[in-house]
Every structure is written in structure tokens, then in C-alpha cells.
Amino acid sequence: MYIRQLEAFKAVMSMGSVSRAAELLCISQPAVSQLINQLEFYCGFSLFERKGKRLHPTREAEALLVEVEAMFAGVNRVSRVATALREQKWGALTFGAFPAIARRVLPEIVADYAAEKPNIVFHLQSMRSRSLIDAVASHQLDFGISFIPGDRDEIESIPLQTLKAVCILPVGHPLSEKQSIKAQDLAGQPFVSLGPQDQSRMLIDKIFDDLQIPRKMQIETGQSETACSFVALGAGVSVVDPISAAGCRDGELVVKKFEPEIKFNIWLIRPRMQVQSSVLDHFIQFMRDRLSAST
């Protein structure tokens, strides 16, 4: 019964209402309400504030949801492993990566590896580096590929690859004829900047600040891929990682070498206390070799 209470709670939190949660769980609305009431009694505090017909989660509910999702992720992981064993699939890998590499680079690597190892099941998730680190630390993922090193004791961060920043320009931009773009060339240019939470933003800003080069900081976005879209639309220029730039279709924007050189590190994030797995180690080495060959 306790599992059903947590399922009802998770459904209400994700769907935003008792009626939609009932549809998701294929039970009646009164049954969902009863399960929520039972969970609130067990917890000893309110999970929702009822305002008219709408439910608003309390801060306690938001905190509880993090643990509930981690619990169900663990249950799902057990189910996947059990299925793999039952179907005589002798390996299962669950991993995540920051969006640019998860969408642009890893699919080809995983597809090639899967063709060689048909008995391995892959689960790839695209997620921000901060969330990825937390997921690895809580053993929801076997490993992750992050733009930032982890800062938790439960994990270890291993340098995986170093990327050199590139300058991206709209097609037809006056600077597009140059072989490489220097920071000084971008003085006074409308600049599409990455968000303050992006660690590469600090490296980029430091170059321009140290050289005292002014930019017109007109647009800010949280993801490099979105910055590429803005540049392709002619909204400005930018400096991003080469993986994000390579994801644009031919003719959408111009990609140039950037000087002075800015290096971005990619990190392999693994649980510090992880059961040894030859399948996991072999795939990571395969992935490392492919990434090295691509640079």
C-alpha cells in the first residue's frame, strides 16, 4: 500500500491535478485523494495546499519528490536488469551526458558499439551537468559525461577530452572571410552569451575582460545549442564548444578557429564505490577511443 501512496503522490506532482493523476494511474479520483491523505498522515505534514479545485505542492512535497523519484529510478533500474537477465542479455548500461554530446556525438558511438555487442542494453539520458552529477552520485546512472567536474565525495571525475572553443558567425558576416577570429575582431559586436551557470561562460568572459575588449551583450541563453540558433538567425556572434557548433546543418552558420585559445574539458563522472564491470569498462574505453579519434 505504501508504494501505491508514493505512486499517487508522484502522479499528482507530475500531472498537476488529482483528476489527471487518476487517469494516469487508471483509478478513481477518490482513490487518489485517499492515497494522498494516507501519505500525509504517515508523513505528519501536508503535501498540498488546496485552493478551490487546484492543488499546490508545499515545500515539503517538493523535497520529498526528489527522494521518491530516486527511489522509483532505482526500482526501474532493478526491473531493467532483471529483464536483461531473463532475456539472456548479459549487460545493461545506464548513462547520461550533457545535451550537446548526448544528441550529436554519442548516438553514433552507441549505435556502432551496439552493432558489435547485440546482447547489451543501453539507456542514454540527456541532462544538464549538475543534474547528471547528482544522478551518478545516487547510483541512478552507471556513469555520466559532464562539462564540469563533480564536487561530491561519492563520485570521481576523470578527464575525458579537451575541446577548443570556436567562434560562430552568421552566414555572410563581414568576418566570415577570415581564417581565424581573434577576440579583438569581436569588439563592439552583438554577442550571444552563455548563461552565468555555464562554466565555459567564465572562461570566455575572462579572455575579453583581460584584453579589455567590449562586447554588446544583447542575448544570453543557458545552452550552447540555443546560442548557435541565435547566431544562425543573425542575432549576433558567439564563442561555443565545437560539438554544439558541429550540430548545425551546413550553411546555417560559419564556424572559425578562435584566438586566444580557450579549452573546455569534458569529464567522465563515475561513482567512487562502483562494482567492477568489464562491460562498463570496455564501453568506456571504446567511447574514449572514438572521442579521441574525432578531435
Short mmCIF file of C-alpha atoms in Angstrom, two decimals:
data_model
loop_
_atom_site.label_atom_id
_atom_site.label_comp_id
_atom_site.label_asym_id
_atom_site.label_seq_id
_atom_site.Cartn_x
_atom_site.Cartn_y
_atom_site.Cartn_z
CA MET A 1 0.00 0.00 0.00
CA TYR A 2 2.86 2.40 0.78
CA ILE A 3 4.15 2.06 -2.78
CA ARG A 4 0.70 2.94 -4.11
CA GLN A 5 0.67 6.06 -1.92
CA LEU A 6 4.01 7.17 -3.36
CA GLU A 7 2.84 6.39 -6.89
CA ALA A 8 -0.24 8.55 -6.35
CA PHE A 9 1.89 11.36 -4.90
CA LYS A 10 4.34 11.23 -7.84
CA ALA A 11 1.45 11.19 -10.32
CA VAL A 12 -0.23 14.24 -8.77
CA MET A 13 3.08 16.13 -8.69
CA SER A 14 3.80 15.36 -12.35
CA MET A 15 0.27 15.81 -13.71
CA GLY A 16 -0.72 18.81 -11.58
CA SER A 17 -4.17 17.57 -10.57
CA VAL A 18 -5.94 14.64 -8.92
CA SER A 19 -8.16 14.01 -11.96
CA ARG A 20 -5.23 13.75 -14.39
CA ALA A 21 -3.28 11.62 -11.89
CA ALA A 22 -6.29 9.29 -11.64
CA GLU A 23 -6.34 8.92 -15.43
CA LEU A 24 -2.62 8.17 -15.45
CA LEU A 25 -2.95 5.50 -12.75
CA CYS A 26 -6.27 4.15 -14.12
CA ILE A 27 -8.02 4.53 -10.76
CA SER A 28 -10.75 6.84 -9.47
CA GLN A 29 -10.22 10.38 -8.21
CA PRO A 30 -11.44 9.48 -4.69
CA ALA A 31 -8.91 6.64 -4.61
CA VAL A 32 -6.08 9.07 -5.47
CA SER A 33 -7.27 11.53 -2.81
CA GLN A 34 -7.42 8.75 -0.23
CA LEU A 35 -3.87 7.62 -1.05
CA ILE A 36 -2.62 11.21 -0.72
CA ASN A 37 -4.39 11.61 2.63
CA GLN A 38 -2.85 8.38 3.87
CA LEU A 39 0.63 9.54 2.83
CA GLU A 40 0.14 12.92 4.53
CA PHE A 41 -0.94 11.12 7.73
CA TYR A 42 2.12 8.89 7.56
CA CYS A 43 4.48 11.84 6.91
CA GLY A 44 2.90 14.06 9.54
CA PHE A 45 2.66 17.14 7.34
CA SER A 46 0.64 18.48 4.44
CA LEU A 47 1.85 17.78 0.93
CA PHE A 48 -0.56 20.07 -0.89
CA GLU A 49 -2.43 23.28 -0.24
CA ARG A 50 -5.96 23.04 -1.55
CA LYS A 51 -7.15 26.26 -3.15
CA GLY A 52 -10.52 25.70 -4.75
CA LYS A 53 -10.19 22.79 -7.13
CA ARG A 54 -6.44 23.11 -7.54
CA LEU A 55 -3.64 21.58 -5.51
CA HIS A 56 -0.42 23.46 -4.86
CA PRO A 57 2.56 21.42 -3.59
CA THR A 58 4.17 22.54 -0.35
CA ARG A 59 7.92 22.92 0.07
CA GLU A 60 7.90 19.62 1.92
CA ALA A 61 6.30 17.96 -1.09
CA GLU A 62 8.98 19.35 -3.41
CA ALA A 63 11.71 17.97 -1.14
CA LEU A 64 10.00 14.60 -0.82
CA LEU A 65 9.59 14.31 -4.59
CA VAL A 66 13.38 14.26 -5.09
CA GLU A 67 13.70 11.16 -2.90
CA VAL A 68 10.61 9.49 -4.35
CA GLU A 69 11.90 9.91 -7.92
CA ALA A 70 15.27 8.50 -6.87
CA MET A 71 13.51 5.51 -5.30
CA PHE A 72 11.43 4.78 -8.39
CA ALA A 73 14.50 5.24 -10.58
CA GLY A 74 16.18 2.53 -8.51
CA VAL A 75 13.15 0.26 -8.84
CA ASN A 76 13.10 0.79 -12.61
CA ARG A 77 16.80 0.02 -12.77
CA VAL A 78 16.24 -3.29 -10.93
CA SER A 79 13.43 -4.10 -13.35
CA ARG A 80 15.64 -3.38 -16.38
CA VAL A 81 18.45 -5.56 -15.07
CA ALA A 82 16.03 -8.38 -14.24
CA THR A 83 14.59 -8.17 -17.77
CA ALA A 84 18.07 -8.28 -19.29
CA LEU A 85 18.94 -11.37 -17.26
CA ARG A 86 15.64 -13.05 -18.09
CA GLU A 87 16.15 -12.42 -21.81
CA GLN A 88 19.78 -13.57 -21.58
CA LYS A 89 21.08 -10.11 -22.35
CA TRP A 90 24.27 -10.18 -20.39
CA GLY A 91 24.81 -6.45 -19.98
CA ALA A 92 22.94 -3.23 -19.29
CA LEU A 93 24.43 0.26 -19.27
CA THR A 94 22.60 3.32 -17.97
CA PHE A 95 24.39 6.61 -18.50
CA GLY A 96 23.83 10.29 -19.16
CA ALA A 97 25.55 13.19 -20.86
CA PHE A 98 25.15 16.93 -21.31
CA PRO A 99 22.71 17.71 -24.16
CA ALA A 100 25.13 18.64 -26.95
CA ILE A 101 27.15 15.42 -26.79
CA ALA A 102 24.10 13.26 -25.97
CA ARG A 103 22.33 14.43 -29.12
CA ARG A 104 25.22 14.94 -31.53
CA VAL A 105 28.06 12.54 -30.71
CA LEU A 106 27.01 9.63 -28.50
CA PRO A 107 24.22 8.20 -30.71
CA GLU A 108 26.74 7.20 -33.40
CA ILE A 109 29.16 5.78 -30.82
CA VAL A 110 26.44 3.77 -29.08
CA ALA A 111 24.99 2.54 -32.38
CA ASP A 112 28.39 1.28 -33.57
CA TYR A 113 29.09 -0.42 -30.24
CA ALA A 114 25.62 -1.97 -30.10
CA ALA A 115 26.16 -3.45 -33.57
CA GLU A 116 29.24 -5.25 -32.22
CA LYS A 117 27.62 -6.21 -28.89
CA PRO A 118 23.97 -7.12 -29.58
CA ASN A 119 23.49 -8.56 -26.08
CA ILE A 120 23.95 -5.23 -24.29
CA VAL A 121 21.04 -2.95 -23.45
CA PHE A 122 21.73 0.81 -23.47
CA HIS A 123 19.86 3.57 -21.64
CA LEU A 124 21.13 7.04 -22.61
CA GLN A 125 19.75 10.19 -20.98
CA SER A 126 20.34 13.82 -21.94
CA MET A 127 20.63 16.05 -18.88
CA ARG A 128 22.42 19.11 -17.56
CA SER A 129 25.82 18.52 -15.97
CA ARG A 130 24.66 19.46 -12.46
CA SER A 131 21.73 17.02 -12.54
CA LEU A 132 23.94 14.38 -14.12
CA ILE A 133 26.47 14.58 -11.27
CA ASP A 134 23.71 14.12 -8.69
CA ALA A 135 22.26 11.17 -10.62
CA VAL A 136 25.65 9.40 -10.72
CA ALA A 137 26.21 10.08 -7.01
CA SER A 138 22.84 8.46 -6.17
CA HIS A 139 23.60 5.48 -8.46
CA GLN A 140 20.77 6.27 -10.86
CA LEU A 141 23.40 6.24 -13.64
CA ASP A 142 26.41 3.97 -14.15
CA PHE A 143 28.39 6.99 -15.34
CA GLY A 144 27.99 10.39 -16.90
CA ILE A 145 29.76 12.77 -19.28
CA SER A 146 29.81 16.29 -17.88
CA PHE A 147 31.11 19.73 -18.81
CA ILE A 148 32.07 20.30 -15.16
CA PRO A 149 33.88 18.05 -12.65
CA GLY A 150 31.88 16.65 -9.78
CA ASP A 151 32.03 18.19 -6.33
CA ARG A 152 30.60 15.31 -4.31
CA ASP A 153 32.53 12.76 -2.26
CA GLU A 154 30.53 9.87 -3.70
CA ILE A 155 31.95 10.31 -7.21
CA GLU A 156 35.23 10.62 -9.06
CA SER A 157 35.84 12.91 -12.02
CA ILE A 158 38.20 11.70 -14.75
CA PRO A 159 39.34 13.97 -17.64
CA LEU A 160 37.89 12.50 -20.83
CA GLN A 161 38.65 15.00 -23.59
CA THR A 162 39.74 18.59 -24.16
CA LEU A 163 37.89 20.74 -26.70
CA LYS A 164 38.98 24.06 -28.20
CA ALA A 165 36.39 26.82 -28.40
CA VAL A 166 35.28 28.07 -31.81
CA CYS A 167 33.78 31.35 -32.96
CA ILE A 168 30.44 31.13 -34.77
CA LEU A 169 29.19 33.83 -37.15
CA PRO A 170 26.03 34.36 -39.19
CA VAL A 171 26.37 33.45 -42.86
CA GLY A 172 27.59 36.49 -44.79
CA HIS A 173 29.08 38.22 -41.73
CA PRO A 174 31.98 40.57 -42.63
CA LEU A 175 34.37 38.50 -40.51
CA SER A 176 33.48 35.20 -42.20
CA GLU A 177 36.28 35.60 -44.76
CA LYS A 178 39.00 35.48 -42.09
CA GLN A 179 40.86 32.22 -41.47
CA SER A 180 40.53 32.62 -37.71
CA ILE A 181 38.79 35.07 -35.42
CA LYS A 182 40.68 36.95 -32.74
CA ALA A 183 38.96 38.29 -29.65
CA GLN A 184 39.80 41.82 -30.83
CA ASP A 185 37.80 41.21 -34.02
CA LEU A 186 34.62 40.92 -31.95
CA ALA A 187 34.94 44.33 -30.27
CA GLY A 188 31.57 46.06 -30.24
CA GLN A 189 29.83 43.11 -31.92
CA PRO A 190 26.36 41.93 -30.75
CA PHE A 191 27.33 38.87 -28.71
CA VAL A 192 25.18 35.87 -27.80
CA SER A 193 26.43 34.86 -24.38
CA LEU A 194 26.01 31.67 -22.40
CA GLY A 195 24.25 31.83 -19.05
CA PRO A 196 26.13 32.53 -15.80
CA GLN A 197 25.57 28.92 -14.69
CA ASP A 198 27.64 27.65 -17.63
CA GLN A 199 31.26 27.17 -16.56
CA SER A 200 32.56 27.93 -20.06
CA ARG A 201 31.00 31.41 -19.72
CA MET A 202 33.63 32.28 -17.12
CA LEU A 203 36.49 31.20 -19.39
CA ILE A 204 35.11 33.18 -22.32
CA ASP A 205 34.40 36.32 -20.30
CA LYS A 206 37.88 36.20 -18.77
CA ILE A 207 39.51 36.43 -22.21
CA PHE A 208 37.54 39.54 -23.17
CA ASP A 209 37.88 41.12 -19.71
CA ASP A 210 41.65 40.57 -19.57
CA LEU A 211 42.06 42.12 -23.02
CA GLN A 212 39.56 44.89 -22.17
CA ILE A 213 37.52 44.16 -25.30
CA PRO A 214 33.93 45.45 -25.11
CA ARG A 215 31.07 43.37 -26.49
CA LYS A 216 27.42 44.19 -26.96
CA MET A 217 25.90 41.59 -24.60
CA GLN A 218 22.46 41.59 -26.15
CA ILE A 219 21.27 38.00 -25.76
CA GLU A 220 22.00 35.41 -23.06
CA THR A 221 20.99 31.75 -23.18
CA GLY A 222 21.54 28.71 -21.00
CA GLN A 223 22.66 26.27 -23.71
CA SER A 224 25.31 26.40 -26.42
CA GLU A 225 22.95 24.81 -28.95
CA THR A 226 20.49 27.66 -28.45
CA ALA A 227 23.31 30.17 -28.89
CA CYS A 228 24.04 28.54 -32.25
CA SER A 229 20.40 29.00 -33.25
CA PHE A 230 20.51 32.70 -32.37
CA VAL A 231 23.69 33.19 -34.40
CA ALA A 232 22.21 31.30 -37.36
CA LEU A 233 19.30 33.79 -37.26
CA GLY A 234 21.73 36.71 -37.45
CA ALA A 235 21.21 37.87 -33.86
CA GLY A 236 24.95 38.16 -33.15
CA VAL A 237 28.18 36.22 -32.88
CA SER A 238 29.29 33.83 -30.17
CA VAL A 239 32.05 31.56 -28.84
CA VAL A 240 30.99 27.99 -28.07
CA ASP A 241 32.25 24.42 -27.85
CA PRO A 242 32.87 22.69 -31.21
CA ILE A 243 30.36 19.89 -30.50
CA SER A 244 27.45 22.32 -30.34
CA ALA A 245 28.67 24.16 -33.43
CA ALA A 246 29.02 20.91 -35.37
CA GLY A 247 25.37 20.11 -34.67
CA CYS A 248 24.14 22.85 -37.02
CA ARG A 249 23.26 22.00 -40.59
CA ASP A 250 25.63 23.01 -43.37
CA GLY A 251 25.09 26.61 -44.42
CA GLU A 252 23.34 27.67 -41.19
CA LEU A 253 26.34 29.50 -39.75
CA VAL A 254 30.10 29.95 -40.17
CA VAL A 255 32.50 28.22 -37.76
CA LYS A 256 36.00 29.64 -37.29
CA LYS A 257 39.02 28.98 -35.10
CA PHE A 258 39.08 31.36 -32.12
CA GLU A 259 42.14 33.09 -30.66
CA PRO A 260 43.40 33.22 -27.99
CA GLU A 261 42.78 29.55 -27.44
CA ILE A 262 40.11 28.54 -24.92
CA LYS A 263 39.98 24.92 -23.80
CA PHE A 264 36.91 23.16 -22.44
CA ASN A 265 37.33 19.93 -20.50
CA ILE A 266 34.86 17.06 -20.72
CA TRP A 267 34.70 14.87 -17.60
CA LEU A 268 33.80 11.24 -17.07
CA ILE A 269 31.79 11.04 -13.84
CA ARG A 270 31.69 7.67 -12.04
CA PRO A 271 30.59 6.51 -8.58
CA ARG A 272 33.61 6.21 -6.34
CA MET A 273 32.38 2.91 -4.88
CA GLN A 274 31.31 1.05 -8.02
CA VAL A 275 31.20 -2.70 -8.54
CA GLN A 276 33.74 -3.64 -11.21
CA SER A 277 32.12 -4.35 -14.58
CA SER A 278 34.04 -5.50 -17.65
CA VAL A 279 31.11 -4.46 -19.86
CA LEU A 280 31.15 -0.93 -18.45
CA ASP A 281 34.93 -0.59 -18.63
CA HIS A 282 35.05 -1.89 -22.20
CA PHE A 283 32.37 0.52 -23.41
CA ILE A 284 34.01 3.50 -21.70
CA GLN A 285 37.33 2.66 -23.38
CA PHE A 286 35.56 2.30 -26.74
CA MET A 287 33.89 5.68 -26.24
CA ARG A 288 37.17 7.30 -25.16
CA ASP A 289 38.95 5.99 -28.27
CA ARG A 290 36.21 7.26 -30.56
CA LEU A 291 36.18 10.70 -28.97
CA SER A 292 39.97 10.96 -29.25
CA ALA A 293 39.86 9.96 -32.90
CA SER A 294 37.29 12.67 -33.65
CA THR A 295 39.49 15.56 -32.45
#
